[in-house]
Structures are given as structure tokens and as C-alpha cells.
mmCIF file with all atom_site columns, C-alpha atoms in Angstrom:
data_model
loop_
_atom_site.group_PDB
_atom_site.id
_atom_site.type_symbol
_atom_site.label_atom_id
_atom_site.label_alt_id
_atom_site.label_comp_id
_atom_site.label_asym_id
_atom_site.label_entity_id
_atom_site.label_seq_id
_atom_site.pdbx_PDB_ins_code
_atom_site.Cartn_x
_atom_site.Cartn_y
_atom_site.Cartn_z
_atom_site.occupancy
_atom_site.B_iso_or_equiv
_atom_site.pdbx_formal_charge
_atom_site.auth_seq_id
_atom_site.auth_comp_id
_atom_site.auth_asym_id
_atom_site.auth_atom_id
_atom_site.pdbx_PDB_model_num
ATOM 1   C CA . MET A 1 1   ? 24.163 103.035 -120.985 1.00 0.00 ? 1   MET A CA 1
ATOM 2   C CA . SER A 1 2   ? 23.504 103.905 -117.260 1.00 0.00 ? 2   SER A CA 1
ATOM 3   C CA . ILE A 1 3   ? 25.294 107.373 -116.142 1.00 0.00 ? 3   ILE A CA 1
ATOM 4   C CA . PRO A 1 4   ? 27.925 107.033 -113.276 1.00 0.00 ? 4   PRO A CA 1
ATOM 5   C CA . SER A 1 5   ? 26.939 108.312 -109.679 1.00 0.00 ? 5   SER A CA 1
ATOM 6   C CA . LEU A 1 6   ? 30.224 107.695 -108.332 1.00 0.00 ? 6   LEU A CA 1
ATOM 7   C CA . ALA A 1 7   ? 33.835 109.339 -109.276 1.00 0.00 ? 7   ALA A CA 1
ATOM 8   C CA . VAL A 1 8   ? 36.309 107.471 -107.876 1.00 0.00 ? 8   VAL A CA 1
ATOM 9   C CA . PHE A 1 9   ? 39.712 109.273 -107.827 1.00 0.00 ? 9   PHE A CA 1
ATOM 10  C CA . ASP A 1 10  ? 43.580 108.311 -107.096 1.00 0.00 ? 10  ASP A CA 1
ATOM 11  C CA . LEU A 1 11  ? 45.160 111.060 -105.140 1.00 0.00 ? 11  LEU A CA 1
ATOM 12  C CA . GLY A 1 12  ? 48.815 111.593 -106.340 1.00 0.00 ? 12  GLY A CA 1
ATOM 13  C CA . GLY A 1 13  ? 49.094 112.452 -110.475 1.00 0.00 ? 13  GLY A CA 1
ATOM 14  C CA . VAL A 1 14  ? 45.204 113.250 -110.224 1.00 0.00 ? 14  VAL A CA 1
ATOM 15  C CA . VAL A 1 15  ? 43.963 115.298 -107.004 1.00 0.00 ? 15  VAL A CA 1
ATOM 16  C CA . VAL A 1 16  ? 47.502 116.141 -105.726 1.00 0.00 ? 16  VAL A CA 1
ATOM 17  C CA . ARG A 1 17  ? 50.546 116.979 -106.678 1.00 0.00 ? 17  ARG A CA 1
ATOM 18  C CA . ILE A 1 18  ? 53.362 115.237 -106.237 1.00 0.00 ? 18  ILE A CA 1
ATOM 19  C CA . CYS A 1 19  ? 57.037 114.125 -106.511 1.00 0.00 ? 19  CYS A CA 1
ATOM 20  C CA . ARG A 1 20  ? 57.917 111.596 -109.104 1.00 0.00 ? 20  ARG A CA 1
ATOM 21  C CA . THR A 1 21  ? 61.402 110.612 -108.595 1.00 0.00 ? 21  THR A CA 1
ATOM 22  C CA . TRP A 1 22  ? 63.862 110.375 -105.449 1.00 0.00 ? 22  TRP A CA 1
ATOM 23  C CA . GLN A 1 23  ? 65.638 113.448 -107.103 1.00 0.00 ? 23  GLN A CA 1
ATOM 24  C CA . GLU A 1 24  ? 62.706 115.766 -107.254 1.00 0.00 ? 24  GLU A CA 1
ATOM 25  C CA . ALA A 1 25  ? 61.911 114.759 -103.984 1.00 0.00 ? 25  ALA A CA 1
ATOM 26  C CA . CYS A 1 26  ? 65.230 114.949 -102.577 1.00 0.00 ? 26  CYS A CA 1
ATOM 27  C CA . HIS A 1 27  ? 65.044 118.577 -103.862 1.00 0.00 ? 27  HIS A CA 1
ATOM 28  C CA . SER A 1 28  ? 61.980 119.387 -102.402 1.00 0.00 ? 28  SER A CA 1
ATOM 29  C CA . ALA A 1 29  ? 63.164 117.605 -98.872  1.00 0.00 ? 29  ALA A CA 1
ATOM 30  C CA . GLY A 1 30  ? 66.753 119.524 -98.741  1.00 0.00 ? 30  GLY A CA 1
ATOM 31  C CA . VAL A 1 31  ? 68.579 116.423 -98.764  1.00 0.00 ? 31  VAL A CA 1
ATOM 32  C CA . VAL A 1 32  ? 71.383 116.392 -100.961 1.00 0.00 ? 32  VAL A CA 1
ATOM 33  C CA . HIS A 1 33  ? 70.757 113.617 -103.364 1.00 0.00 ? 33  HIS A CA 1
ATOM 34  C CA . ASN A 1 34  ? 73.163 110.600 -103.960 1.00 0.00 ? 34  ASN A CA 1
ATOM 35  C CA . PRO A 1 35  ? 73.004 109.416 -107.582 1.00 0.00 ? 35  PRO A CA 1
ATOM 36  C CA . ASN A 1 36  ? 73.936 105.949 -106.477 1.00 0.00 ? 36  ASN A CA 1
ATOM 37  C CA . ALA A 1 37  ? 70.885 105.747 -104.915 1.00 0.00 ? 37  ALA A CA 1
ATOM 38  C CA . GLU A 1 38  ? 68.621 105.476 -108.220 1.00 0.00 ? 38  GLU A CA 1
ATOM 39  C CA . ALA A 1 39  ? 69.920 101.636 -109.320 1.00 0.00 ? 39  ALA A CA 1
ATOM 40  C CA . ARG A 1 40  ? 68.693 100.582 -105.519 1.00 0.00 ? 40  ARG A CA 1
ATOM 41  C CA . LEU A 1 41  ? 65.667 101.993 -106.211 1.00 0.00 ? 41  LEU A CA 1
ATOM 42  C CA . ASP A 1 42  ? 64.801 99.374  -108.782 1.00 0.00 ? 42  ASP A CA 1
ATOM 43  C CA . SER A 1 43  ? 65.771 96.537  -106.967 1.00 0.00 ? 43  SER A CA 1
ATOM 44  C CA . PRO A 1 44  ? 63.138 93.759  -105.955 1.00 0.00 ? 44  PRO A CA 1
ATOM 45  C CA . ARG A 1 45  ? 64.328 94.095  -102.691 1.00 0.00 ? 45  ARG A CA 1
ATOM 46  C CA . LYS A 1 46  ? 63.112 97.838  -102.507 1.00 0.00 ? 46  LYS A CA 1
ATOM 47  C CA . VAL A 1 47  ? 59.624 96.937  -104.637 1.00 0.00 ? 47  VAL A CA 1
ATOM 48  C CA . GLU A 1 48  ? 58.922 94.449  -102.085 1.00 0.00 ? 48  GLU A CA 1
ATOM 49  C CA . LEU A 1 49  ? 59.195 96.884  -99.037  1.00 0.00 ? 49  LEU A CA 1
ATOM 50  C CA . LEU A 1 50  ? 57.170 99.464  -101.060 1.00 0.00 ? 50  LEU A CA 1
ATOM 51  C CA . ARG A 1 51  ? 54.406 97.107  -101.369 1.00 0.00 ? 51  ARG A CA 1
ATOM 52  C CA . ALA A 1 52  ? 54.171 96.008  -98.021  1.00 0.00 ? 52  ALA A CA 1
ATOM 53  C CA . HIS A 1 53  ? 54.232 99.537  -96.990  1.00 0.00 ? 53  HIS A CA 1
ATOM 54  C CA . GLN A 1 54  ? 51.731 100.407 -99.168  1.00 0.00 ? 54  GLN A CA 1
ATOM 55  C CA . CYS A 1 55  ? 49.486 96.985  -98.039  1.00 0.00 ? 55  CYS A CA 1
ATOM 56  C CA . GLY A 1 56  ? 50.154 98.129  -94.514  1.00 0.00 ? 56  GLY A CA 1
ATOM 57  C CA . GLU A 1 57  ? 52.209 94.935  -93.661  1.00 0.00 ? 57  GLU A CA 1
ATOM 58  C CA . VAL A 1 58  ? 55.491 97.338  -92.587  1.00 0.00 ? 58  VAL A CA 1
ATOM 59  C CA . GLU A 1 59  ? 54.532 100.360 -90.650  1.00 0.00 ? 59  GLU A CA 1
ATOM 60  C CA . SER A 1 60  ? 56.429 103.601 -91.846  1.00 0.00 ? 60  SER A CA 1
ATOM 61  C CA . GLY A 1 61  ? 59.126 104.271 -88.970  1.00 0.00 ? 61  GLY A CA 1
ATOM 62  C CA . LYS A 1 62  ? 60.638 100.571 -90.060  1.00 0.00 ? 62  LYS A CA 1
ATOM 63  C CA . TYR A 1 63  ? 60.108 101.366 -93.802  1.00 0.00 ? 63  TYR A CA 1
ATOM 64  C CA . PHE A 1 64  ? 62.119 104.534 -93.226  1.00 0.00 ? 64  PHE A CA 1
ATOM 65  C CA . ASP A 1 65  ? 64.562 102.198 -91.895  1.00 0.00 ? 65  ASP A CA 1
ATOM 66  C CA . GLY A 1 66  ? 64.775 99.681  -94.457  1.00 0.00 ? 66  GLY A CA 1
ATOM 67  C CA . LEU A 1 67  ? 64.803 102.029 -97.115  1.00 0.00 ? 67  LEU A CA 1
ATOM 68  C CA . ALA A 1 68  ? 68.045 103.715 -95.034  1.00 0.00 ? 68  ALA A CA 1
ATOM 69  C CA . GLN A 1 69  ? 69.861 100.423 -95.263  1.00 0.00 ? 69  GLN A CA 1
ATOM 70  C CA . LEU A 1 70  ? 69.501 99.173  -98.454  1.00 0.00 ? 70  LEU A CA 1
ATOM 71  C CA . LEU A 1 71  ? 70.094 102.590 -100.291 1.00 0.00 ? 71  LEU A CA 1
ATOM 72  C CA . GLU A 1 72  ? 73.874 102.916 -97.683  1.00 0.00 ? 72  GLU A CA 1
ATOM 73  C CA . ASP A 1 73  ? 73.707 106.778 -98.821  1.00 0.00 ? 73  ASP A CA 1
ATOM 74  C CA . HIS A 1 74  ? 70.803 107.957 -96.929  1.00 0.00 ? 74  HIS A CA 1
ATOM 75  C CA . SER A 1 75  ? 70.066 108.169 -93.121  1.00 0.00 ? 75  SER A CA 1
ATOM 76  C CA . THR A 1 76  ? 66.744 106.902 -91.926  1.00 0.00 ? 76  THR A CA 1
ATOM 77  C CA . ASP A 1 77  ? 66.273 110.658 -90.567  1.00 0.00 ? 77  ASP A CA 1
ATOM 78  C CA . GLU A 1 78  ? 66.881 111.860 -94.182  1.00 0.00 ? 78  GLU A CA 1
ATOM 79  C CA . VAL A 1 79  ? 64.588 108.989 -96.005  1.00 0.00 ? 79  VAL A CA 1
ATOM 80  C CA . ARG A 1 80  ? 61.768 110.642 -93.219  1.00 0.00 ? 80  ARG A CA 1
ATOM 81  C CA . ARG A 1 81  ? 62.271 114.171 -94.431  1.00 0.00 ? 81  ARG A CA 1
ATOM 82  C CA . VAL A 1 82  ? 61.909 112.669 -98.290  1.00 0.00 ? 82  VAL A CA 1
ATOM 83  C CA . HIS A 1 83  ? 59.224 110.541 -97.867  1.00 0.00 ? 83  HIS A CA 1
ATOM 84  C CA . ALA A 1 84  ? 57.774 113.493 -96.258  1.00 0.00 ? 84  ALA A CA 1
ATOM 85  C CA . ALA A 1 85  ? 58.433 115.757 -98.746  1.00 0.00 ? 85  ALA A CA 1
ATOM 86  C CA . TRP A 1 86  ? 56.592 113.981 -101.362 1.00 0.00 ? 86  TRP A CA 1
ATOM 87  C CA . ILE A 1 87  ? 53.453 115.635 -101.303 1.00 0.00 ? 87  ILE A CA 1
ATOM 88  C CA . LEU A 1 88  ? 53.592 119.234 -103.005 1.00 0.00 ? 88  LEU A CA 1
ATOM 89  C CA . GLY A 1 89  ? 49.979 120.297 -102.794 1.00 0.00 ? 89  GLY A CA 1
ATOM 90  C CA . ASP A 1 90  ? 47.041 120.367 -104.736 1.00 0.00 ? 90  ASP A CA 1
ATOM 91  C CA . TYR A 1 91  ? 46.343 120.444 -108.671 1.00 0.00 ? 91  TYR A CA 1
ATOM 92  C CA . SER A 1 92  ? 44.547 123.879 -108.946 1.00 0.00 ? 92  SER A CA 1
ATOM 93  C CA . GLY A 1 93  ? 40.594 124.255 -109.469 1.00 0.00 ? 93  GLY A CA 1
ATOM 94  C CA . MET A 1 94  ? 40.365 120.079 -107.893 1.00 0.00 ? 94  MET A CA 1
ATOM 95  C CA . ALA A 1 95  ? 38.833 121.346 -104.497 1.00 0.00 ? 95  ALA A CA 1
ATOM 96  C CA . GLN A 1 96  ? 36.433 123.331 -106.369 1.00 0.00 ? 96  GLN A CA 1
ATOM 97  C CA . LEU A 1 97  ? 35.314 120.532 -109.221 1.00 0.00 ? 97  LEU A CA 1
ATOM 98  C CA . MET A 1 98  ? 34.709 118.431 -105.922 1.00 0.00 ? 98  MET A CA 1
ATOM 99  C CA . ASP A 1 99  ? 32.122 120.556 -104.919 1.00 0.00 ? 99  ASP A CA 1
ATOM 100 C CA . ARG A 1 100 ? 30.661 120.952 -108.609 1.00 0.00 ? 100 ARG A CA 1
ATOM 101 C CA . ILE A 1 101 ? 30.481 116.749 -108.379 1.00 0.00 ? 101 ILE A CA 1
ATOM 102 C CA . HIS A 1 102 ? 28.593 116.685 -105.626 1.00 0.00 ? 102 HIS A CA 1
ATOM 103 C CA . HIS A 1 103 ? 26.015 119.765 -106.351 1.00 0.00 ? 103 HIS A CA 1
ATOM 104 C CA . ALA A 1 104 ? 25.211 117.967 -109.029 1.00 0.00 ? 104 ALA A CA 1
ATOM 105 C CA . GLY A 1 105 ? 24.143 114.934 -106.889 1.00 0.00 ? 105 GLY A CA 1
ATOM 106 C CA . MET A 1 106 ? 27.387 112.945 -107.756 1.00 0.00 ? 106 MET A CA 1
ATOM 107 C CA . ARG A 1 107 ? 29.364 110.926 -104.572 1.00 0.00 ? 107 ARG A CA 1
ATOM 108 C CA . THR A 1 108 ? 32.422 110.648 -104.772 1.00 0.00 ? 108 THR A CA 1
ATOM 109 C CA . ALA A 1 109 ? 35.353 108.417 -103.762 1.00 0.00 ? 109 ALA A CA 1
ATOM 110 C CA . CYS A 1 110 ? 39.219 107.655 -103.552 1.00 0.00 ? 110 CYS A CA 1
ATOM 111 C CA . LEU A 1 111 ? 40.896 104.341 -104.354 1.00 0.00 ? 111 LEU A CA 1
ATOM 112 C CA . SER A 1 112 ? 44.652 105.160 -103.561 1.00 0.00 ? 112 SER A CA 1
ATOM 113 C CA . ASN A 1 113 ? 47.998 103.171 -103.621 1.00 0.00 ? 113 ASN A CA 1
ATOM 114 C CA . THR A 1 114 ? 49.525 104.868 -100.586 1.00 0.00 ? 114 THR A CA 1
ATOM 115 C CA . ASN A 1 115 ? 50.318 104.361 -96.846  1.00 0.00 ? 115 ASN A CA 1
ATOM 116 C CA . ALA A 1 116 ? 49.743 105.578 -93.452  1.00 0.00 ? 116 ALA A CA 1
ATOM 117 C CA . HIS A 1 117 ? 52.792 108.298 -93.449  1.00 0.00 ? 117 HIS A CA 1
ATOM 118 C CA . HIS A 1 118 ? 50.961 110.316 -96.117  1.00 0.00 ? 118 HIS A CA 1
ATOM 119 C CA . TRP A 1 119 ? 47.530 109.258 -95.191  1.00 0.00 ? 119 TRP A CA 1
ATOM 120 C CA . GLU A 1 120 ? 47.734 112.016 -92.315  1.00 0.00 ? 120 GLU A CA 1
ATOM 121 C CA . GLN A 1 121 ? 49.737 114.536 -94.886  1.00 0.00 ? 121 GLN A CA 1
ATOM 122 C CA . LEU A 1 122 ? 46.652 114.362 -97.182  1.00 0.00 ? 122 LEU A CA 1
ATOM 123 C CA . ASP A 1 123 ? 44.455 115.815 -93.744  1.00 0.00 ? 123 ASP A CA 1
ATOM 124 C CA . SER A 1 124 ? 45.938 119.317 -95.392  1.00 0.00 ? 124 SER A CA 1
ATOM 125 C CA . SER A 1 125 ? 44.639 119.166 -98.937  1.00 0.00 ? 125 SER A CA 1
ATOM 126 C CA . GLU A 1 126 ? 41.443 120.893 -99.437  1.00 0.00 ? 126 GLU A CA 1
ATOM 127 C CA . ALA A 1 127 ? 40.589 118.599 -102.456 1.00 0.00 ? 127 ALA A CA 1
ATOM 128 C CA . PHE A 1 128 ? 40.974 115.593 -100.274 1.00 0.00 ? 128 PHE A CA 1
ATOM 129 C CA . ARG A 1 129 ? 38.826 116.415 -97.361  1.00 0.00 ? 129 ARG A CA 1
ATOM 130 C CA . ARG A 1 130 ? 36.117 117.079 -99.788  1.00 0.00 ? 130 ARG A CA 1
ATOM 131 C CA . ILE A 1 131 ? 35.906 113.626 -101.132 1.00 0.00 ? 131 ILE A CA 1
ATOM 132 C CA . GLN A 1 132 ? 33.380 112.416 -99.468  1.00 0.00 ? 132 GLN A CA 1
ATOM 133 C CA . VAL A 1 133 ? 34.545 108.120 -98.948  1.00 0.00 ? 133 VAL A CA 1
ATOM 134 C CA . ARG A 1 134 ? 38.394 107.553 -99.067  1.00 0.00 ? 134 ARG A CA 1
ATOM 135 C CA . HIS A 1 135 ? 39.851 103.981 -99.352  1.00 0.00 ? 135 HIS A CA 1
ATOM 136 C CA . ALA A 1 136 ? 43.436 102.969 -99.831  1.00 0.00 ? 136 ALA A CA 1
ATOM 137 C CA . SER A 1 137 ? 45.907 100.701 -100.295 1.00 0.00 ? 137 SER A CA 1
ATOM 138 C CA . HIS A 1 138 ? 47.337 100.324 -96.933  1.00 0.00 ? 138 HIS A CA 1
ATOM 139 C CA . LEU A 1 139 ? 43.762 100.660 -95.176  1.00 0.00 ? 139 LEU A CA 1
ATOM 140 C CA . MET A 1 140 ? 42.292 97.593  -97.246  1.00 0.00 ? 140 MET A CA 1
ATOM 141 C CA . GLY A 1 141 ? 45.561 95.050  -97.359  1.00 0.00 ? 141 GLY A CA 1
ATOM 142 C CA . LEU A 1 142 ? 45.565 95.422  -101.204 1.00 0.00 ? 142 LEU A CA 1
ATOM 143 C CA . VAL A 1 143 ? 47.367 97.413  -103.902 1.00 0.00 ? 143 VAL A CA 1
ATOM 144 C CA . LYS A 1 144 ? 46.739 98.457  -107.739 1.00 0.00 ? 144 LYS A CA 1
ATOM 145 C CA . PRO A 1 145 ? 46.422 97.275  -110.259 1.00 0.00 ? 145 PRO A CA 1
ATOM 146 C CA . ASP A 1 146 ? 45.628 93.588  -108.488 1.00 0.00 ? 146 ASP A CA 1
ATOM 147 C CA . GLN A 1 147 ? 41.648 93.177  -108.842 1.00 0.00 ? 147 GLN A CA 1
ATOM 148 C CA . ARG A 1 148 ? 40.760 91.966  -105.582 1.00 0.00 ? 148 ARG A CA 1
ATOM 149 C CA . ILE A 1 149 ? 40.961 95.893  -104.969 1.00 0.00 ? 149 ILE A CA 1
ATOM 150 C CA . TYR A 1 150 ? 38.607 97.090  -106.967 1.00 0.00 ? 150 TYR A CA 1
ATOM 151 C CA . ARG A 1 151 ? 35.939 94.324  -105.973 1.00 0.00 ? 151 ARG A CA 1
ATOM 152 C CA . ALA A 1 152 ? 36.798 94.700  -102.579 1.00 0.00 ? 152 ALA A CA 1
ATOM 153 C CA . PHE A 1 153 ? 35.931 98.655  -103.308 1.00 0.00 ? 153 PHE A CA 1
ATOM 154 C CA . GLU A 1 154 ? 32.247 97.978  -104.739 1.00 0.00 ? 154 GLU A CA 1
ATOM 155 C CA . ILE A 1 155 ? 31.964 96.019  -101.772 1.00 0.00 ? 155 ILE A CA 1
ATOM 156 C CA . ALA A 1 156 ? 32.533 98.586  -99.096  1.00 0.00 ? 156 ALA A CA 1
ATOM 157 C CA . THR A 1 157 ? 30.827 101.303 -101.266 1.00 0.00 ? 157 THR A CA 1
ATOM 158 C CA . GLU A 1 158 ? 27.424 99.282  -101.939 1.00 0.00 ? 158 GLU A CA 1
ATOM 159 C CA . THR A 1 159 ? 28.088 100.031 -105.760 1.00 0.00 ? 159 THR A CA 1
ATOM 160 C CA . THR A 1 160 ? 27.989 98.415  -109.004 1.00 0.00 ? 160 THR A CA 1
ATOM 161 C CA . PRO A 1 161 ? 30.843 98.651  -112.089 1.00 0.00 ? 161 PRO A CA 1
ATOM 162 C CA . GLN A 1 162 ? 28.879 100.775 -114.024 1.00 0.00 ? 162 GLN A CA 1
ATOM 163 C CA . GLU A 1 163 ? 27.639 103.027 -111.164 1.00 0.00 ? 163 GLU A CA 1
ATOM 164 C CA . ILE A 1 164 ? 31.719 104.394 -110.690 1.00 0.00 ? 164 ILE A CA 1
ATOM 165 C CA . VAL A 1 165 ? 34.062 106.425 -112.942 1.00 0.00 ? 165 VAL A CA 1
ATOM 166 C CA . PHE A 1 166 ? 37.312 106.609 -111.849 1.00 0.00 ? 166 PHE A CA 1
ATOM 167 C CA . PHE A 1 167 ? 40.388 108.443 -112.518 1.00 0.00 ? 167 PHE A CA 1
ATOM 168 C CA . ASP A 1 168 ? 44.317 107.585 -112.335 1.00 0.00 ? 168 ASP A CA 1
ATOM 169 C CA . ASP A 1 169 ? 47.757 108.776 -113.776 1.00 0.00 ? 169 ASP A CA 1
ATOM 170 C CA . LEU A 1 170 ? 48.946 104.759 -114.193 1.00 0.00 ? 170 LEU A CA 1
ATOM 171 C CA . ALA A 1 171 ? 47.996 103.151 -117.501 1.00 0.00 ? 171 ALA A CA 1
ATOM 172 C CA . GLU A 1 172 ? 48.091 99.538  -115.992 1.00 0.00 ? 172 GLU A CA 1
ATOM 173 C CA . ASN A 1 173 ? 45.536 100.457 -113.256 1.00 0.00 ? 173 ASN A CA 1
ATOM 174 C CA . ILE A 1 174 ? 43.147 102.203 -115.742 1.00 0.00 ? 174 ILE A CA 1
ATOM 175 C CA . GLU A 1 175 ? 43.565 98.544  -117.463 1.00 0.00 ? 175 GLU A CA 1
ATOM 176 C CA . ALA A 1 176 ? 42.340 96.703  -114.301 1.00 0.00 ? 176 ALA A CA 1
ATOM 177 C CA . ALA A 1 177 ? 40.085 99.160  -113.542 1.00 0.00 ? 177 ALA A CA 1
ATOM 178 C CA . ARG A 1 178 ? 38.343 98.308  -116.854 1.00 0.00 ? 178 ARG A CA 1
ATOM 179 C CA . ALA A 1 179 ? 38.580 94.647  -116.321 1.00 0.00 ? 179 ALA A CA 1
ATOM 180 C CA . CYS A 1 180 ? 36.613 94.450  -113.823 1.00 0.00 ? 180 CYS A CA 1
ATOM 181 C CA . GLY A 1 181 ? 34.057 97.017  -115.988 1.00 0.00 ? 181 GLY A CA 1
ATOM 182 C CA . TRP A 1 182 ? 34.523 100.104 -114.700 1.00 0.00 ? 182 TRP A CA 1
ATOM 183 C CA . ASN A 1 183 ? 34.244 103.528 -116.616 1.00 0.00 ? 183 ASN A CA 1
ATOM 184 C CA . ALA A 1 184 ? 37.496 104.948 -116.348 1.00 0.00 ? 184 ALA A CA 1
ATOM 185 C CA . VAL A 1 185 ? 39.682 107.781 -117.511 1.00 0.00 ? 185 VAL A CA 1
ATOM 186 C CA . HIS A 1 186 ? 43.742 108.153 -117.960 1.00 0.00 ? 186 HIS A CA 1
ATOM 187 C CA . ILE A 1 187 ? 44.777 111.501 -116.363 1.00 0.00 ? 187 ILE A CA 1
ATOM 188 C CA . ASP A 1 188 ? 47.969 113.145 -117.871 1.00 0.00 ? 188 ASP A CA 1
ATOM 189 C CA . HIS A 1 189 ? 49.331 114.082 -114.527 1.00 0.00 ? 189 HIS A CA 1
ATOM 190 C CA . THR A 1 190 ? 51.839 117.388 -116.625 1.00 0.00 ? 190 THR A CA 1
ATOM 191 C CA . ARG A 1 191 ? 48.607 118.874 -117.581 1.00 0.00 ? 191 ARG A CA 1
ATOM 192 C CA . ASP A 1 192 ? 45.116 120.469 -116.258 1.00 0.00 ? 192 ASP A CA 1
ATOM 193 C CA . THR A 1 193 ? 43.755 117.562 -114.144 1.00 0.00 ? 193 THR A CA 1
ATOM 194 C CA . ALA A 1 194 ? 40.781 119.259 -113.286 1.00 0.00 ? 194 ALA A CA 1
ATOM 195 C CA . ALA A 1 195 ? 39.742 119.778 -116.569 1.00 0.00 ? 195 ALA A CA 1
ATOM 196 C CA . GLN A 1 196 ? 40.582 116.254 -117.915 1.00 0.00 ? 196 GLN A CA 1
ATOM 197 C CA . VAL A 1 197 ? 38.294 114.781 -115.015 1.00 0.00 ? 197 VAL A CA 1
ATOM 198 C CA . LEU A 1 198 ? 35.192 117.240 -116.079 1.00 0.00 ? 198 LEU A CA 1
ATOM 199 C CA . ALA A 1 199 ? 36.172 116.108 -119.715 1.00 0.00 ? 199 ALA A CA 1
ATOM 200 C CA . GLY A 1 200 ? 35.706 112.754 -118.711 1.00 0.00 ? 200 GLY A CA 1
ATOM 201 C CA . LEU A 1 201 ? 32.618 113.086 -116.326 1.00 0.00 ? 201 LEU A CA 1
ATOM 202 C CA . ARG A 1 202 ? 30.733 114.644 -119.056 1.00 0.00 ? 202 ARG A CA 1
ATOM 203 C CA . ALA A 1 203 ? 31.617 112.332 -121.641 1.00 0.00 ? 203 ALA A CA 1
ATOM 204 C CA . HIS A 1 204 ? 30.179 109.624 -119.055 1.00 0.00 ? 204 HIS A CA 1
ATOM 205 C CA . GLY A 1 205 ? 26.985 111.690 -119.273 1.00 0.00 ? 205 GLY A CA 1
ATOM 206 C CA . ALA A 1 206 ? 27.706 112.303 -115.402 1.00 0.00 ? 206 ALA A CA 1
ATOM 207 C CA . LEU A 1 207 ? 27.924 116.049 -115.781 1.00 0.00 ? 207 LEU A CA 1
ATOM 208 C CA . ALA A 1 208 ? 26.535 118.666 -118.046 1.00 0.00 ? 208 ALA A CA 1
#
């Protein structure tokens, strides 16, 4: 069995803490939460708007406008504030773990479903800044769990599936990665993610 040489991370739920619900993000942003908004967030129109934003087809300003129109009870400015409050900061120990991975001779990369607005915010994350190779849905025009994004990542990084160990908190993304032949570890975002990543690296023989 070959030992992976590239650790690939999803960002939200693995490297950085994020709000998991609209209500949580409203609270984080100091915006009054309207329960009527929740049902509209599950609509096919919202799903398509999110996909287009994450693929880079819709820029953030238009996304905020579109989401405000869909929700009806929030202004564009409130939507922007909620969106800006979505990222809560690094998981404890992740920045230090990146250093440890590099010291062991492994490379690090990210493959995340995100958008230009959050991508800019991530510059404040110590753990994110340590990641050597950065790929994201809005830059690639594809989203996980579409298997094409995994293949595009392999080409961009000049790696084979066997060289990769991938960490993500969503089961569907893990399943798609495994279907592509990647070594993949499902992370529980409610627990110590750095400890889980370390255990996954050890299980695959990448770290002692």
C-alpha cells in the first residue's frame, strides 16, 4: 500500500468553524432571525442560487440580492451581514497540525465548496494561510460531490488518487472521493477536528 503524500482538506467543518444554520448565522451577525425564512432556504430556487454562487457563475453581490428577494423578510444588507458572519474561526490546533504535516515532508491542499466572499475572509485564518495548494469550487467551476472536481484537482496538483488523503465533514463528499479512488476520512465537525485528522494521517501511514 502506497503512503499518501498530499493531505487535502475541506475548509468549513474541518479547518474552520462555520455556522451550520441560518438561525445560527443570524445570531452571529446580530440580525433578527425570522423563522419564515427557513422554509424558503430549502427551495429549489435557493439550491440553484447557492450552486451558481459556489461555481463562480454568480458574483456575491448578485447572490445577496437574489437571496434577499427569495427570503422576502431580509434586506440585501442583512443577507450580506449574515453571510459575512458565517465563518467563526479556526478549529483549535489546526494551524499547528499544518506545520507538523509539512515538517513530516507532506504537502497540504484544500478542496472546498465556497465562494469569492468567504474566500477573501479566509485570509484571516492562520490554518488556511498555512495550506500550500488552494483549490475551491468558485475557482474551478465545479462543486463537490461531482466527481469531475476530484479529477480536475488531480490534474491541477499532478497527483494520483493513491497519493491523496482527503478530509471532509460531509458524507456525500467522502463517498464521491472514495469512488474516485481517494483515501478519505470523514470528520465529525462537532468534535476535535485536528485530533481526527491526526488519527486519519496515522491510520494511512502518513504520520508517525
